[in-house]
mmCIF file of C-alpha atoms in Angstrom:
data_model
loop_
_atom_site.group_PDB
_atom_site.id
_atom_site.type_symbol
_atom_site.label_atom_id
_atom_site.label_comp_id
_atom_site.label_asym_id
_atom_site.label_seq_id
_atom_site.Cartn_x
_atom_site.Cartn_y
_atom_site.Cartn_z
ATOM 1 C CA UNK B 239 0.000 0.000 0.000
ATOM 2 C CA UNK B 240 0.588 3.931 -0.236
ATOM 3 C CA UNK B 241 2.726 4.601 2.839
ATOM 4 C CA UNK B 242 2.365 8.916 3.045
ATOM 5 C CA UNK B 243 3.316 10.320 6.200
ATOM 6 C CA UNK B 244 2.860 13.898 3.786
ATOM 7 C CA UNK B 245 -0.855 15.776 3.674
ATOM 8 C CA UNK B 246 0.123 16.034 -0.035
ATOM 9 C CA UNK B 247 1.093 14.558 -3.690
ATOM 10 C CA UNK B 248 4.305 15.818 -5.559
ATOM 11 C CA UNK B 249 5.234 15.665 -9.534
ATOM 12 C CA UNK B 250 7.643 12.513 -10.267
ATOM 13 C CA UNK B 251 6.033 10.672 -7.068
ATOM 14 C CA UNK B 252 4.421 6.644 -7.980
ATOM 15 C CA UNK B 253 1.116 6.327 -7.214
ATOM 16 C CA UNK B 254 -0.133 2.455 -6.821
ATOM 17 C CA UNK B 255 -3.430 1.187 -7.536
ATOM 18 C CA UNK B 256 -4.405 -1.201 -6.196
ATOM 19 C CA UNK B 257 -6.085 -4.344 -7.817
ATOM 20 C CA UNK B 258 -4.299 -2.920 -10.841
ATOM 21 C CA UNK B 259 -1.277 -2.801 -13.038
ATOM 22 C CA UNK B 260 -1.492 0.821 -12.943
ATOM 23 C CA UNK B 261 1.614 2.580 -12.401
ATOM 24 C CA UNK B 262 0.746 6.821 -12.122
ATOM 25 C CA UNK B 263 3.150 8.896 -11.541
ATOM 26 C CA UNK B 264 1.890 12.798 -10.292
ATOM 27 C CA UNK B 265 3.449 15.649 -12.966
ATOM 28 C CA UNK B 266 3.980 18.834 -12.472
ATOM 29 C CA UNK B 267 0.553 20.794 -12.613
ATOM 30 C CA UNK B 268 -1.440 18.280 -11.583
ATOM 31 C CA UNK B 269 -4.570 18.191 -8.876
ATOM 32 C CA UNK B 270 -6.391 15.479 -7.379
ATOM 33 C CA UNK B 271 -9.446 16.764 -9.608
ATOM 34 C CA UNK B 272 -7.110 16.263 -12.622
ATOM 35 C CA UNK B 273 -6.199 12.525 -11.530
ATOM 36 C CA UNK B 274 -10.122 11.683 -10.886
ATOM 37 C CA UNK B 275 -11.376 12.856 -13.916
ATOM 38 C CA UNK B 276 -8.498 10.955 -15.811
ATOM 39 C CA UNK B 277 -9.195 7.638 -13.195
ATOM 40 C CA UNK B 278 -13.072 7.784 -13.960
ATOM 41 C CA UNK B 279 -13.284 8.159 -9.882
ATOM 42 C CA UNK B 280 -14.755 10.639 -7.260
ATOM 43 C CA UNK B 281 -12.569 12.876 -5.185
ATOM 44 C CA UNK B 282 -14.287 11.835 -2.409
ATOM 45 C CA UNK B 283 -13.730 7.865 -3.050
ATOM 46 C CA UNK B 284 -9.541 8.942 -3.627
ATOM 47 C CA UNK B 285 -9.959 10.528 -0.076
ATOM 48 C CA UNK B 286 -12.047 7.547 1.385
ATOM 49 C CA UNK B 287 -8.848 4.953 0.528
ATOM 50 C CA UNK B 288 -6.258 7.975 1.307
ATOM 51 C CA UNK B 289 -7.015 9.466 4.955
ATOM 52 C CA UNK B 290 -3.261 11.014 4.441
ATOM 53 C CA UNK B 291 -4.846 13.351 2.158
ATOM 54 C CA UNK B 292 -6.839 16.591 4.151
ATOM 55 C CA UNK B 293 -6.926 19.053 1.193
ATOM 56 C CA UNK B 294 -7.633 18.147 -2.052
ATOM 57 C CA UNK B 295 -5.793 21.219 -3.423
ATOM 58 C CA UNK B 296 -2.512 20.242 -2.029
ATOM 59 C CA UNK B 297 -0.658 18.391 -4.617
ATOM 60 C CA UNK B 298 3.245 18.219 -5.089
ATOM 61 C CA UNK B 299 5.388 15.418 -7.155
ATOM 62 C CA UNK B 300 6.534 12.805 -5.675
ATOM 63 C CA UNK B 301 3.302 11.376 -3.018
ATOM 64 C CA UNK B 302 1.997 7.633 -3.614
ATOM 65 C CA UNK B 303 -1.543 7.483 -3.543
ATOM 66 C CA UNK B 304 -4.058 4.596 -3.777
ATOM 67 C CA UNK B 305 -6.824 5.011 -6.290
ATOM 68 C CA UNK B 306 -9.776 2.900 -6.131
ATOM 69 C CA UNK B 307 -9.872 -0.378 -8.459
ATOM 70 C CA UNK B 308 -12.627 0.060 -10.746
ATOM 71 C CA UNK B 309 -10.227 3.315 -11.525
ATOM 72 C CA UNK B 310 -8.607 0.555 -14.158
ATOM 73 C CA UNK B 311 -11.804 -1.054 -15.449
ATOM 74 C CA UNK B 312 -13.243 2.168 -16.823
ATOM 75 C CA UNK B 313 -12.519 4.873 -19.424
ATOM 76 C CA UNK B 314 -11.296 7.980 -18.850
ATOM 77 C CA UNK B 315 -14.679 10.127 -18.643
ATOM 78 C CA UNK B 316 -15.132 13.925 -18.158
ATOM 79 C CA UNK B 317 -16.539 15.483 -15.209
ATOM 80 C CA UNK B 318 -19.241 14.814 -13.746
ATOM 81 C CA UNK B 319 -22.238 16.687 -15.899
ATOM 82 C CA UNK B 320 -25.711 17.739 -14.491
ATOM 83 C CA UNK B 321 -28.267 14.579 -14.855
ATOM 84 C CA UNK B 322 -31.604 17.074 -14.531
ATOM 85 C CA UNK B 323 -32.355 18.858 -18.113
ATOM 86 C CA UNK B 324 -33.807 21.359 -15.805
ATOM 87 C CA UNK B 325 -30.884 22.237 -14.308
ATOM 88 C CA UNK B 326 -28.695 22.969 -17.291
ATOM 89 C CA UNK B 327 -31.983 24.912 -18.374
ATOM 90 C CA UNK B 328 -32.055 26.924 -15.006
ATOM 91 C CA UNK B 329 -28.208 28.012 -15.665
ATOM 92 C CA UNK B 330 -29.053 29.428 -18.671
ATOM 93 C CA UNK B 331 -31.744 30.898 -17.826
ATOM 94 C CA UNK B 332 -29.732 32.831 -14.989
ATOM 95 C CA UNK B 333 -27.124 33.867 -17.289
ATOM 96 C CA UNK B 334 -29.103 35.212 -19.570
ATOM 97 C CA UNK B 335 -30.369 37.523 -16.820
ATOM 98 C CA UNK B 336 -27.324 38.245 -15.568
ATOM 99 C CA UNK B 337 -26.693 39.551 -19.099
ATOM 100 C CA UNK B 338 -29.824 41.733 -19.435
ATOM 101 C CA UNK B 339 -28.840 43.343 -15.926
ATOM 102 C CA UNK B 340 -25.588 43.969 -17.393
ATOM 103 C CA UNK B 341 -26.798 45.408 -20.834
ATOM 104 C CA UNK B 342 -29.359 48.211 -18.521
ATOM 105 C CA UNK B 343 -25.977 48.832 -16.703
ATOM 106 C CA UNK B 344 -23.709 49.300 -20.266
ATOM 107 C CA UNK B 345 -21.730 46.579 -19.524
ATOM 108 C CA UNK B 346 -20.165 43.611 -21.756
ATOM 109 C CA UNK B 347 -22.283 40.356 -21.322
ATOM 110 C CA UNK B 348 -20.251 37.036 -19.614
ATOM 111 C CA UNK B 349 -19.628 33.532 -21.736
ATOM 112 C CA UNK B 350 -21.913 31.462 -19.858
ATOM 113 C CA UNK B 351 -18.487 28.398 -19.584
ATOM 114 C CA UNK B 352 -19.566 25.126 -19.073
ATOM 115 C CA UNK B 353 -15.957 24.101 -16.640
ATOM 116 C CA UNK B 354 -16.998 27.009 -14.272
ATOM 117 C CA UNK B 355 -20.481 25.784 -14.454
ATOM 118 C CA UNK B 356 -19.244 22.218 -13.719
ATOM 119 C CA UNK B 357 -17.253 23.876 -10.615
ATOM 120 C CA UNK B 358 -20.092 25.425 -9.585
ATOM 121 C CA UNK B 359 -22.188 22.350 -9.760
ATOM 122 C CA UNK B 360 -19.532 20.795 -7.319
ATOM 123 C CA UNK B 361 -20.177 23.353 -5.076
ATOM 124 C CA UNK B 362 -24.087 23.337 -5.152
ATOM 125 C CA UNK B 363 -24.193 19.552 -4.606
ATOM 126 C CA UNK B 364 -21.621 19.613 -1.844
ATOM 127 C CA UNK B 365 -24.031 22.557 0.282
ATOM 128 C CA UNK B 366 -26.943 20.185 0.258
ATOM 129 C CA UNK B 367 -24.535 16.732 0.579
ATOM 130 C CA UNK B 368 -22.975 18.375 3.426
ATOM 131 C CA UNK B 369 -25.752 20.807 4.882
ATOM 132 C CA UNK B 370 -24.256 23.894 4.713
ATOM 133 C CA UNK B 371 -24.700 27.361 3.711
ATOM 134 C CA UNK B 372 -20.961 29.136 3.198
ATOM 135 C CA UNK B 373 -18.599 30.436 0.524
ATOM 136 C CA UNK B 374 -16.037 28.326 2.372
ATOM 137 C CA UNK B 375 -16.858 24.699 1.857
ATOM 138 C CA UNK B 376 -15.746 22.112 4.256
ATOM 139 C CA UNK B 377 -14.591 19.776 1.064
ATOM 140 C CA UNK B 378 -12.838 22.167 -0.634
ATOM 141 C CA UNK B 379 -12.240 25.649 0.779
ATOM 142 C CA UNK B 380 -12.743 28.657 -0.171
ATOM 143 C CA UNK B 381 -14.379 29.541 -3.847
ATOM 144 C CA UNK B 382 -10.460 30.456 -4.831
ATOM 145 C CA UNK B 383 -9.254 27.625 -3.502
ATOM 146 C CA UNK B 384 -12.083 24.910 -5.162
ATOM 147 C CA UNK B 385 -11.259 26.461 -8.392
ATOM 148 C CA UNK B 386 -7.735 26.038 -8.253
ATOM 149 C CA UNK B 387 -8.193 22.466 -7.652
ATOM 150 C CA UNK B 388 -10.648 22.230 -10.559
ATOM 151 C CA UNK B 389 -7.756 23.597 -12.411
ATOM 152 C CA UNK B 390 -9.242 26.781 -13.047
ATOM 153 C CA UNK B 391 -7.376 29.801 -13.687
ATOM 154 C CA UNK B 392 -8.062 33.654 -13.481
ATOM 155 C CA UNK B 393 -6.990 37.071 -12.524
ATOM 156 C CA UNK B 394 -10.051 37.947 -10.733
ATOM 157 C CA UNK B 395 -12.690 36.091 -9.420
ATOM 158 C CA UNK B 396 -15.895 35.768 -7.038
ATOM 159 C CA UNK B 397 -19.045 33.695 -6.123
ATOM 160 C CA UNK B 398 -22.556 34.217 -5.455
ATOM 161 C CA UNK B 399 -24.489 31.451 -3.364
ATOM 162 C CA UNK B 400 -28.345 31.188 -3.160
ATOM 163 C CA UNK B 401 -30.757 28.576 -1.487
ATOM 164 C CA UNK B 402 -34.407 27.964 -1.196
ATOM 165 C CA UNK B 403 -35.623 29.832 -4.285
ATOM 166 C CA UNK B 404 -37.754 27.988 -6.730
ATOM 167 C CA UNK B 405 -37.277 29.812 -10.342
ATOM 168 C CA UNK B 406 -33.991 31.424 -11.946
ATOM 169 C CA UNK B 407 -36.020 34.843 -12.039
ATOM 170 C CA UNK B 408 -36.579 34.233 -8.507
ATOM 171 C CA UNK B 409 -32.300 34.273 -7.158
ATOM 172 C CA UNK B 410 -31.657 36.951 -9.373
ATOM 173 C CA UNK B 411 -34.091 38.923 -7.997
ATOM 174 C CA UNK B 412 -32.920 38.075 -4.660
ATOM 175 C CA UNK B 413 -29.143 38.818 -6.175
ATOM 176 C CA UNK B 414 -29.803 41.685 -7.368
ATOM 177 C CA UNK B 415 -31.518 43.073 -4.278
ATOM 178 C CA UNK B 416 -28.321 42.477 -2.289
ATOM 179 C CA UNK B 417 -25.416 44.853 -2.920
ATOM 180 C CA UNK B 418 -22.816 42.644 -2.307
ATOM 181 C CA UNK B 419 -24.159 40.200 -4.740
ATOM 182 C CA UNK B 420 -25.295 42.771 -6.783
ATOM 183 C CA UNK B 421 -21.751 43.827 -7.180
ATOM 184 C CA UNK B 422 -20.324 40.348 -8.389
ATOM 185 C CA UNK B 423 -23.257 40.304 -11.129
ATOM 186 C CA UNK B 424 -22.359 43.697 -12.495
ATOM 187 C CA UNK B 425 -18.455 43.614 -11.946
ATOM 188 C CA UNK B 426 -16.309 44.840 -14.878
ATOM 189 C CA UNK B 427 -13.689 43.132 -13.872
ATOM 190 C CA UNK B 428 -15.093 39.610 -15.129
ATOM 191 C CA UNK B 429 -15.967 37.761 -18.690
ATOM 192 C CA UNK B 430 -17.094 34.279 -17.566
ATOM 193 C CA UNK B 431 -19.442 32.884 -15.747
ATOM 194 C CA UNK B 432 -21.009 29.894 -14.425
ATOM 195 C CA UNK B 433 -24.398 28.597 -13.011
ATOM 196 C CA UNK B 434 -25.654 26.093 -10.783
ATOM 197 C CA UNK B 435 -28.669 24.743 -9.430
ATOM 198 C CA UNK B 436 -29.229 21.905 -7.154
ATOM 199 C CA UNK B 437 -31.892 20.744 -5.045
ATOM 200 C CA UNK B 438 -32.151 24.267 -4.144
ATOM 201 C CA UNK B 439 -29.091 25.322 -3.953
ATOM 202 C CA UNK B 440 -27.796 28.332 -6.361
ATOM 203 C CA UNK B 441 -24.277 28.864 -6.814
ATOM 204 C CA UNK B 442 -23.049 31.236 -9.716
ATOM 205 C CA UNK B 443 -18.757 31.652 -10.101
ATOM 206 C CA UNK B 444 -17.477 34.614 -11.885
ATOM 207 C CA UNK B 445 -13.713 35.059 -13.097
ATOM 208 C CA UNK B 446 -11.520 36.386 -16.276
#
């Protein structure tokens, strides 16, 4: 087995896999998100066979890490998309509103971007998994943080979180009656977006 006395995985480090041939070795610029999606396995079933592993985020060469065996019997697949039509309807919908508040204010319209949108989906099903209601998840830390891991990147970013309403016109009404959220929505200093909704939790991610 893995034997990791580090909170961490490091490029040129040997994973094993157990019930597998599978040799990985970590490069440089990868995350555990990166080495899931690849694997065809959850980030939380990587943590459930490493305990060594606290933050998901911290990832140097070098570590040996189990991944779980059906990690070898299936094809690489992409993340994980949302299963609901309604859902990928609802983030649409809410970008598209973001973009008429931002045309009455003279401002550029954001690219709705589906790996944001994935992100945030993370993030929306992870507040009702784990019953919370927090920019800081416990699972991956703060919205800066969780997209780094996702292997994001940006110059500037932010995140708006919603629960309990029931329509897309609904949150962004709510949004837009709340400066602070407000502000996110009709920030210059982004040109992407991304939109989430999940058993009634709302989570939209801004960056550029």
């Amino acid at each position: 087995m893995n034997r990791v006395t580090s909170y961490s995985i490091y490029p040129g480090q040997t994973i094993y896999i157990p019930s597998s041939s599978r040799i990985y070795t970590v490069k440089a610029g990868d995350t555990l998100y990166k080495i899931a999606s690849a694997s065809n396995v959850s980030l939380w079933a990587i943590q459930q066979v490493n305990p060594q592993i606290k933050q998901i985020n911290w990832v140097y060469p070098g570590q040996v890490i189990d991944l779980p065996a059906s990690a070898a019997q299936k094809p690489a697949a992409p993340a994980p998309s949302t299963a609901q039509p309604s859902v990928g309807s609802y983030a649409t919908q809410v970008a598209q509103i973001v973009n008429q508040e931002r045309q009455k204010a003279g401002l550029a319209p954001l690219t709705l971007d589906a790996e944001l949108s994935n992100v945030a989906m993370a993030k929306a099903k992870d507040m009702i998994a784990k019953n919370y209601f927090d920019h800081n998840s416990p699972t991956y830390g703060s919205p800066f943080e969780m997209m780094r891991s996702f292997g994001i990147n940006y110059t500037a970013a932010g995140e708006n979180i919603a629960k309990g309403q029931t329509s897309p016109q609904a949150v962004m009404t709510d949004w837009m009656n709340s400066p602070g959220h407000r502000q996110n929505i009709l920030s210059s200093n982004y040109d992407s977006i991304g939109v989430a909704y999940y058993q009634g939790a709302w989570v939209q991610l801004f960056k550029k």
